[in-house]
Tab-separated table of C-alpha atoms in Angstrom:
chain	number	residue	atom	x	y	z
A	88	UNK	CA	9.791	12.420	29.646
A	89	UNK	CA	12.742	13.383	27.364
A	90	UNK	CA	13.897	9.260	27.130
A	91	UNK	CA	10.208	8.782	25.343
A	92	UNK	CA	11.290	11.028	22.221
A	93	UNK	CA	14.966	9.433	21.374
A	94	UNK	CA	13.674	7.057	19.026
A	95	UNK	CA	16.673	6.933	17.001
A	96	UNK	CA	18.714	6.060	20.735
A	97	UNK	CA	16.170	3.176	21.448
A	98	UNK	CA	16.621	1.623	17.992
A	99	UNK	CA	20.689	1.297	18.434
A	100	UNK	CA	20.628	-0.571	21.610
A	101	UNK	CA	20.158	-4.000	22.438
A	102	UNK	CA	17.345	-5.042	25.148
A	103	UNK	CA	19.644	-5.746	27.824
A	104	UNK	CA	21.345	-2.525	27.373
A	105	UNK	CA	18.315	-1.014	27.220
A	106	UNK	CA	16.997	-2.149	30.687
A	107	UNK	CA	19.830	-1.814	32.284
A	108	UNK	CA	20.367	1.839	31.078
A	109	UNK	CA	16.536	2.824	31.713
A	110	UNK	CA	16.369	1.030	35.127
A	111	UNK	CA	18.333	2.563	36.730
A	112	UNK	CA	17.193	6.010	35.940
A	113	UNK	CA	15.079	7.971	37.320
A	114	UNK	CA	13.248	9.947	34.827
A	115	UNK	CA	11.838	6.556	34.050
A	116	UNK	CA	7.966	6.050	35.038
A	117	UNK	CA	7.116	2.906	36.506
A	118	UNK	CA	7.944	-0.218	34.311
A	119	UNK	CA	5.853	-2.304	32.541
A	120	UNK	CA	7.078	-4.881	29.858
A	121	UNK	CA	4.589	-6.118	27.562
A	122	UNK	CA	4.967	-9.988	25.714
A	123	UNK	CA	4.426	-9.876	22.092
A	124	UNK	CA	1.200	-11.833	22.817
A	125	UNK	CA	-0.359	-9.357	23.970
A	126	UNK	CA	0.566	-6.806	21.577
A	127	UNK	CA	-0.264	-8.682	18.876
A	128	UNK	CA	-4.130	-9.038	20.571
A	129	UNK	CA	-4.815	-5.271	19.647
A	130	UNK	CA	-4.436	-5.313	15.924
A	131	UNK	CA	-7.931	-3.073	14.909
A	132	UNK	CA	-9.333	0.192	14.296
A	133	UNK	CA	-10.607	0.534	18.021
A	134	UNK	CA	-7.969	-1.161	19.511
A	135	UNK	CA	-4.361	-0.560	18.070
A	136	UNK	CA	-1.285	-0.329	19.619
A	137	UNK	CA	1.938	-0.230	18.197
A	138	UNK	CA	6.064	-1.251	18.773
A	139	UNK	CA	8.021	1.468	17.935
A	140	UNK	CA	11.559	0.753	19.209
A	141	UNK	CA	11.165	-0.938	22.259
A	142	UNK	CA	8.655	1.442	23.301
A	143	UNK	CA	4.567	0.070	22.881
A	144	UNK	CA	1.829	3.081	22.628
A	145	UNK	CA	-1.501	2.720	22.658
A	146	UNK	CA	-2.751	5.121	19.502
A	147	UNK	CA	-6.837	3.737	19.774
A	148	UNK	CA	-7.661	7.475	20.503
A	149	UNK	CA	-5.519	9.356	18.943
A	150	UNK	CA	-6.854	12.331	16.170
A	151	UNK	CA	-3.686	10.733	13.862
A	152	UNK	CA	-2.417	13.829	11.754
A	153	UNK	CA	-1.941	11.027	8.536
A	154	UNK	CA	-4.804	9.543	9.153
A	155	UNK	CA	-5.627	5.960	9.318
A	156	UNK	CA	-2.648	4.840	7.704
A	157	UNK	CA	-1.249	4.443	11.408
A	158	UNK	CA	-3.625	1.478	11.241
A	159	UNK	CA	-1.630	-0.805	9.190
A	160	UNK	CA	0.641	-1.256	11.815
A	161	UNK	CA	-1.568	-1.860	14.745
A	162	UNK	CA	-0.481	-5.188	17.100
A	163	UNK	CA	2.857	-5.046	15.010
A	164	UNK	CA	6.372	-3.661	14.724
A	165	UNK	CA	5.946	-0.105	13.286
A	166	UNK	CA	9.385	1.043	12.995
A	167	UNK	CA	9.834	0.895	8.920
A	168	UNK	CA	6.234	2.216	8.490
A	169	UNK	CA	7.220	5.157	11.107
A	170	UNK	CA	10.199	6.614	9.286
A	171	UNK	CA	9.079	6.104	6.026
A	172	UNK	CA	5.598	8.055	6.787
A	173	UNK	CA	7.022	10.627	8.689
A	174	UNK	CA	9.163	14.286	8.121
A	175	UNK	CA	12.940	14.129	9.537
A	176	UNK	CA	12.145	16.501	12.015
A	177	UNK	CA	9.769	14.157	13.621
A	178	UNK	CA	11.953	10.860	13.987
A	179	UNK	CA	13.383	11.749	17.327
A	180	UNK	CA	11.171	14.035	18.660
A	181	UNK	CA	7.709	13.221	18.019
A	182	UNK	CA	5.653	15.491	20.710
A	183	UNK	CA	2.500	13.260	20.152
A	184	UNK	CA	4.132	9.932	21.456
A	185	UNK	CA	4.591	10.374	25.011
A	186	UNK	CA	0.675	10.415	26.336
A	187	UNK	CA	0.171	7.057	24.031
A	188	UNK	CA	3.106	5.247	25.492
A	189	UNK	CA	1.885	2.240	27.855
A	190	UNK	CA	5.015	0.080	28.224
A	191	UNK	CA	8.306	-1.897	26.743
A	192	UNK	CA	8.330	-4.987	24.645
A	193	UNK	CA	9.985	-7.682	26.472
A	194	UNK	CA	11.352	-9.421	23.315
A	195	UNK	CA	14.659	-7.463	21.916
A	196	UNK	CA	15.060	-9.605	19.392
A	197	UNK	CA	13.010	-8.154	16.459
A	198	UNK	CA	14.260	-4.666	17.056
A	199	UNK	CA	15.492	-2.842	13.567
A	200	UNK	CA	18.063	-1.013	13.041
A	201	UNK	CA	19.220	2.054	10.974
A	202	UNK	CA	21.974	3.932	9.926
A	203	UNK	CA	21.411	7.447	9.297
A	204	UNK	CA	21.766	6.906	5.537
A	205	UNK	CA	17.690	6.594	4.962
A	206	UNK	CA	17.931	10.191	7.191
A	207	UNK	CA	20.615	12.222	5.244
A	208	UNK	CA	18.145	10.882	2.353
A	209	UNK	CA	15.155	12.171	3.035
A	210	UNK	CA	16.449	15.281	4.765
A	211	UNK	CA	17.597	15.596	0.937
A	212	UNK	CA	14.637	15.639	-0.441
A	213	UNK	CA	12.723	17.651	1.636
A	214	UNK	CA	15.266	20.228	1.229
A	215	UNK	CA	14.924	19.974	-2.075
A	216	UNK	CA	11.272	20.325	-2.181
A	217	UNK	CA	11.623	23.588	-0.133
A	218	UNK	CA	14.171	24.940	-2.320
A	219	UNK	CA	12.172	24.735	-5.438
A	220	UNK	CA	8.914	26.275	-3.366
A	221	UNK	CA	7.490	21.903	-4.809
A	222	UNK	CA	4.501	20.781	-2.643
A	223	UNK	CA	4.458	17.361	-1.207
A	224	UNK	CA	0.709	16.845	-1.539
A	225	UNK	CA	-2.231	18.849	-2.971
A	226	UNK	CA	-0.103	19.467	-5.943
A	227	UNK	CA	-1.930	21.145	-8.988
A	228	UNK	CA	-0.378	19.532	-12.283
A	229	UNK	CA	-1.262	16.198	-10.026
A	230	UNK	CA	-5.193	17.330	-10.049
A	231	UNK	CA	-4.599	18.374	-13.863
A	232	UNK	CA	-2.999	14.897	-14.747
A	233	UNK	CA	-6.166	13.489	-12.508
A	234	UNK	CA	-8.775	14.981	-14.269
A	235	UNK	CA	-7.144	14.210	-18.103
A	236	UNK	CA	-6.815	10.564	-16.948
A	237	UNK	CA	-10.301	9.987	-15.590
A	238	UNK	CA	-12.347	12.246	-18.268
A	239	UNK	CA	-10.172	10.239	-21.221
A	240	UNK	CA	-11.561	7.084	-19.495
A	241	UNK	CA	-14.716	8.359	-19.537
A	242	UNK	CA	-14.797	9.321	-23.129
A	243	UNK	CA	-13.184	6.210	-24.686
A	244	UNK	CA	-15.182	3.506	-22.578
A	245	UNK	CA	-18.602	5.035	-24.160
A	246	UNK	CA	-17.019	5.539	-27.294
A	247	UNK	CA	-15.608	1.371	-27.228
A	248	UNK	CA	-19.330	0.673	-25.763
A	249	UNK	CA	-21.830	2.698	-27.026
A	250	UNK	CA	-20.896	4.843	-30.315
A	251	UNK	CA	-20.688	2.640	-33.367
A	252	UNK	CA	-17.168	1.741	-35.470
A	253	UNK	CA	-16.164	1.793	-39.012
A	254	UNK	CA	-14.524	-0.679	-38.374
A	255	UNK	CA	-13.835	-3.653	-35.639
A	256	UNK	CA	-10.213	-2.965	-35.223
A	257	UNK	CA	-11.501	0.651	-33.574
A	258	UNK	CA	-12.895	-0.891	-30.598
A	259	UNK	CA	-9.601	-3.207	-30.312
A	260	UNK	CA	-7.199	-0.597	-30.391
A	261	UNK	CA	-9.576	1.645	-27.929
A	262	UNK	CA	-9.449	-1.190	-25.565
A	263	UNK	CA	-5.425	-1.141	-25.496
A	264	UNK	CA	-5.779	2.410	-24.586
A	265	UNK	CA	-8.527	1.743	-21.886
A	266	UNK	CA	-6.289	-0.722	-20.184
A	267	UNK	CA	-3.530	1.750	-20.570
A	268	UNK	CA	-5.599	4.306	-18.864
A	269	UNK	CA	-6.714	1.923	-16.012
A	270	UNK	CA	-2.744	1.480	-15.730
A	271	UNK	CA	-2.167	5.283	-15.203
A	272	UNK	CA	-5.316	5.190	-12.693
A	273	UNK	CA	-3.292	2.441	-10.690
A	274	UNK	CA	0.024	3.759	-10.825
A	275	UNK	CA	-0.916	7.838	-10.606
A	276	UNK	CA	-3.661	8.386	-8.844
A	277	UNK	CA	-4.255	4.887	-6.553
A	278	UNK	CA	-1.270	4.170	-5.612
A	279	UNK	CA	-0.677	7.697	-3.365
A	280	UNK	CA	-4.094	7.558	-2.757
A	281	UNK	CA	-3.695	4.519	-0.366
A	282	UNK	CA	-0.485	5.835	0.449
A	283	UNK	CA	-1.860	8.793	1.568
A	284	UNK	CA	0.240	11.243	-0.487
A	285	UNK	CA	-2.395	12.617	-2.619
A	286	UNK	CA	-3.586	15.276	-0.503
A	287	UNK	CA	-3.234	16.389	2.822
A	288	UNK	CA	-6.606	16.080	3.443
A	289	UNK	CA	-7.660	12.278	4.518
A	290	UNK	CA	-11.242	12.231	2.944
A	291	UNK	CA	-9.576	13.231	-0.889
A	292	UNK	CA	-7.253	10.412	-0.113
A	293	UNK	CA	-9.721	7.812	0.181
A	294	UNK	CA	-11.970	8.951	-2.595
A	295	UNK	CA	-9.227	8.160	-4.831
A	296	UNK	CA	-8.233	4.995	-3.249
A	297	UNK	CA	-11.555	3.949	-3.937
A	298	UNK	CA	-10.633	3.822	-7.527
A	299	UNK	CA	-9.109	0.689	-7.236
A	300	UNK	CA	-11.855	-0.504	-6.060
A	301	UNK	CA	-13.657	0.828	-8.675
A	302	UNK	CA	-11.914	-0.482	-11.553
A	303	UNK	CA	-11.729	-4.364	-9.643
A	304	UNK	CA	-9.164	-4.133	-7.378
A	305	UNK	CA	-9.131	-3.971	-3.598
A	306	UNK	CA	-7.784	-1.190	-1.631
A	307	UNK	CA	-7.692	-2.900	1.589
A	308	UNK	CA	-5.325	-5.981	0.145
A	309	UNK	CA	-3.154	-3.249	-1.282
A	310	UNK	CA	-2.640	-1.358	1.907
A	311	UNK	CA	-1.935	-4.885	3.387
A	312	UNK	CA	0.628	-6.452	0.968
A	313	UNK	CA	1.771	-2.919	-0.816
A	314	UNK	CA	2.355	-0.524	1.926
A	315	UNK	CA	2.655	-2.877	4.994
A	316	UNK	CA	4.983	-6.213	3.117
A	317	UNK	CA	6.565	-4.457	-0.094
A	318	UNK	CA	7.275	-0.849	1.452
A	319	UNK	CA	8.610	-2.045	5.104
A	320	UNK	CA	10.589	-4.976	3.040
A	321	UNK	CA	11.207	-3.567	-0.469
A	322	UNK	CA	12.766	-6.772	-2.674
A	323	UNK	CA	13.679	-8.416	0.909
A	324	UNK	CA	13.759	-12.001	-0.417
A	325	UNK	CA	10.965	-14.252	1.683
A	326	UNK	CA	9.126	-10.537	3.037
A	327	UNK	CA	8.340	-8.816	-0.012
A	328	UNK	CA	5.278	-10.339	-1.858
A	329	UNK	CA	5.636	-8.048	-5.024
A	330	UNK	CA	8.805	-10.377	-5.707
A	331	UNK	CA	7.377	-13.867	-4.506
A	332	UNK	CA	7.064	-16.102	-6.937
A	333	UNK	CA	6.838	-19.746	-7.543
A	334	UNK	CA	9.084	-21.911	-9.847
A	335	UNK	CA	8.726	-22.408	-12.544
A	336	UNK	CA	7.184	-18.468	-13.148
A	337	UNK	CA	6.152	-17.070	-16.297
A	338	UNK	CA	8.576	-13.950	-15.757
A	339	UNK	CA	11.637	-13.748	-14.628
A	340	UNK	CA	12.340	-10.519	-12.266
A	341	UNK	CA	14.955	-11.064	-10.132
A	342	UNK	CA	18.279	-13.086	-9.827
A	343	UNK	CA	17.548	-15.380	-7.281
A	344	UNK	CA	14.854	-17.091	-9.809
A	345	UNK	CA	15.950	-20.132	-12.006
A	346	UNK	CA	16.714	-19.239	-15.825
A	347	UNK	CA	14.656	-20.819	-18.582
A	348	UNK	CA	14.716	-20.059	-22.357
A	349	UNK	CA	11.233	-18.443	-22.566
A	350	UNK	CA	12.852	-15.605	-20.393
A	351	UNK	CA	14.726	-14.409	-23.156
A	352	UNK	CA	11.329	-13.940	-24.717
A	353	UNK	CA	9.596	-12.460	-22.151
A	354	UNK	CA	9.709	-8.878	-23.161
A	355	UNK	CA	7.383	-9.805	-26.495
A	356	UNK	CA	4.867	-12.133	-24.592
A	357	UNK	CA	4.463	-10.096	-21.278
A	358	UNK	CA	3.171	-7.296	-22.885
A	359	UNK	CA	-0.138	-9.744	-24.230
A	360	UNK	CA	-0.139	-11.429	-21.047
A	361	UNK	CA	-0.304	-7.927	-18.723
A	362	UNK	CA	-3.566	-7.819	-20.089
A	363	UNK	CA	-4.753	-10.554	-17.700
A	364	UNK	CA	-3.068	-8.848	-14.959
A	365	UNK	CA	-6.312	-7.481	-13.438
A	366	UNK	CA	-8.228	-10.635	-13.271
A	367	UNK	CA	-5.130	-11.916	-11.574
A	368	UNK	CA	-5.150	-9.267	-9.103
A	369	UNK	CA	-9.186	-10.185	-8.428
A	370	UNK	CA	-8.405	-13.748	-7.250
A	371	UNK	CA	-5.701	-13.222	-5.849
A	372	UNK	CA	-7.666	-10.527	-3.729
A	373	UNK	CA	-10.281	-13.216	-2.954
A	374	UNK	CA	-8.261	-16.079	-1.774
A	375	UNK	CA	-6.011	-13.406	0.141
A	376	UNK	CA	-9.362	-12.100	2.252
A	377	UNK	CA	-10.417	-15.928	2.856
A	378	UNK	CA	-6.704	-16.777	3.882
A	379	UNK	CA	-6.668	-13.247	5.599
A	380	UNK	CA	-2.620	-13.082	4.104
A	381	UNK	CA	-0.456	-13.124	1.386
A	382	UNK	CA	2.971	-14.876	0.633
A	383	UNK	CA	4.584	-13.940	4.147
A	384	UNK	CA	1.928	-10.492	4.804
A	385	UNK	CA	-0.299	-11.486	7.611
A	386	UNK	CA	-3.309	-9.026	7.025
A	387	UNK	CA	-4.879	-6.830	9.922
A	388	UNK	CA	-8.394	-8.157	10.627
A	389	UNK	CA	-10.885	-6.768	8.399
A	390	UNK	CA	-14.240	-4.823	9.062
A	391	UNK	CA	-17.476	-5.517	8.412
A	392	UNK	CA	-17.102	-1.777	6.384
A	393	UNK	CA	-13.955	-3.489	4.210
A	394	UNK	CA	-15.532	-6.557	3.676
A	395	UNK	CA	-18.737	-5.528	2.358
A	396	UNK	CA	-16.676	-2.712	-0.058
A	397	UNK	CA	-14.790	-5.482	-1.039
A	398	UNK	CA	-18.066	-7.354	-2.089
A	399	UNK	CA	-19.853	-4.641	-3.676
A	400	UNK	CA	-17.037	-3.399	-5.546
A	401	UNK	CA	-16.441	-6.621	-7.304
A	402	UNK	CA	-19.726	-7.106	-8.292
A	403	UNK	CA	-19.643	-3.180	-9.801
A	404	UNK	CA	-16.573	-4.469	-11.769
A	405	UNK	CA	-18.148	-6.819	-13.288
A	406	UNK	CA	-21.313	-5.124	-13.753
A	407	UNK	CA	-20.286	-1.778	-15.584
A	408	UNK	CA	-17.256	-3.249	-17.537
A	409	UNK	CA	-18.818	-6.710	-19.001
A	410	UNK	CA	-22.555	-6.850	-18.036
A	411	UNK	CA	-23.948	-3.385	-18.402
A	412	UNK	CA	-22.082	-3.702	-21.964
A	413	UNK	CA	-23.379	-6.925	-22.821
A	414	UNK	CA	-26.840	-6.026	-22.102
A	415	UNK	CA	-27.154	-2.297	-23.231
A	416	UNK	CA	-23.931	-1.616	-25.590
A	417	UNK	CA	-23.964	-2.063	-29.500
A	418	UNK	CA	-21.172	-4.787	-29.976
A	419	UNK	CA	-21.610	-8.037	-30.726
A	420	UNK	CA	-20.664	-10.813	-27.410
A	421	UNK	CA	-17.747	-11.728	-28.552
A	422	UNK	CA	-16.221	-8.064	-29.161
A	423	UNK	CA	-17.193	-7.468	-25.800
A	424	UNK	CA	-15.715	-10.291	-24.374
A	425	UNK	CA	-12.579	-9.475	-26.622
A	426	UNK	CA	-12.482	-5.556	-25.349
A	427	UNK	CA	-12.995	-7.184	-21.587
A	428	UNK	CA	-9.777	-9.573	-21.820
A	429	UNK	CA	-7.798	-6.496	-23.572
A	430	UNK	CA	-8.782	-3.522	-21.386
């Protein structure tokens, strides 16, 4: 079954070569070539199988090592998600393939390619890692910067809330540093979280990815348009949503977009206008789970488990950052409306 681990080999030849190469030897089981359609049919948690190559495996039962980030690329092309997810010593050689693999796409055409530039890379880094004795998950000073973030939150959304000011400007300038914490939550904690690089251990990665759901987001439209279109596409014009945008745009983050004069402004008024960026980030949530995609990210069909998180969670938002303070917290309406808009 040796032909089953040469990922790398699969990837650098076309489909005819492929066939032609595979046919006619005779370590090769009985064929079976599978049409896209059907592929694309078993795109679940209890049914996924993915492309990797020109190879198709059927991973419904497998006990995945990462977890269920293997989901993400169920009834698709998992290639990009594959060797980004995965240790250089298990691109070509990956001993828990072979017993998943069912058949061949019969459709060469969306094969990827790679040089062995993104391998020399991480090879790199993991040598680097194991050089300076640096652990990839589970690290300590990342529990430590945790802890700080989320017990500073804590402290400074009952002290905005629920401990009287001198002054109104107090509860103002907490607010900016509320919304700078919920920042730090996204970008420190979150964002590995749903990447799965937290910890090593998949229930600690979830708790935390749960944070975003927490504080109004939705962690199942960020594994769908952050991990799945931005990482397997990063600032691929027309496949990575994190740089779609319509014209005219408030911002301007990339050369292909038009110029306009407020641009050259847009470091003083982005700052104010960041502030919205969570209530953004809740439509756009909403219309993306009615739509079931975003920009050119066709979503995975969601559970009856996501979907009801994805209610409840929004209705927590808006209960324990503008309703349990309107009703039970000492400023007036329109300071908590003001520290809701800032935070």
């Amino acid at each position: 079954m040796e032909y089953q681990f040469r990922l790398q080999q699969l990837l650098k030849i076309d489909l005819k070569d492929f066939q032609k190469y595979y046919l006619e030897s005779e370590k090769m089981p009985s064929q079976k070539f599978i049409p896209w359609e059907e592929i694309q049919r078993h795109n679940t948690e209890s049914d996924c199988w993915i492309v990797l190559g020109n190879c198709v495996y059927d991973v419904s039962s497998m006990n995945h090592p990462g977890g269920d980030i293997i989901q993400i690329g169920a009834g698709r092309r998992a290639d990009p998600l594959y060797y980004s997810y995965h240790p250089s010593s298990t691109l070509d050689n990956n001993p828990l393939l072979p017993k998943y693999f069912i058949g061949y796409v019969n459709d060469g055409s969306d094969v990827q390619y790679f040089s062995n530039f993104y391998r020399d890379i991480k090879v790199d880094v993991e040598n680097l890692f194991s050089f300076n004795n640096w652990r990839f998950r589970d690290n300590p000073t990342m529990y430590l910067k945790t802890s700080i973030i989320l017990f500073l939150w804590i402290c400074i959304y009952f002290r905005i809330h629920f401990v009287e000011a001198k002054s109104v400007v107090i509860p103002l300038i907490y607010s900016v540093y509320l919304g700078v914490l919920h920042s730090l939550i996204g970008t420190c904690i979150m964002h590995d979280a749903n990447h799965r690089s937290f910890s090593s251990y998949e229930s600690i990665n979830k708790i935390f990815a749960l944070l975003f759901d927490i504080f109004g987001g939705s962690s199942y439209t960020w594994k769908m348009i952050h991990n799945l279109g931005h990482h397997t596409s990063t600032n691929v014009e027309g496949k990575d949503p994190d740089i779609s945008t319509p014209e005219p745009y408030v911002r301007r983050i990339k050369g292909t977009q038009k110029q306009h004069n407020w641009y050259r402004y847009q470091h003083l008024y982005m700052p104010v206008l960041y502030c919205g960026l969570l209530f953004q980030m809740v439509f756009r949530d909403i219309f993306a789970i009615m739509k079931q995609e975003w920009n050119s990210v066709k979503f995975q069909p969601i559970s009856y488990r996501e979907l009801f998180l994805f209610g409840f969670s929004k209705i927590w938002w808006i209960s324990y950052s503008l309703i349990i303070p309107l009703l039970f917290g000492i400023q007036s309406y329109q300071m908590t409306f003001a520290v809701w808009v800032i935070q």
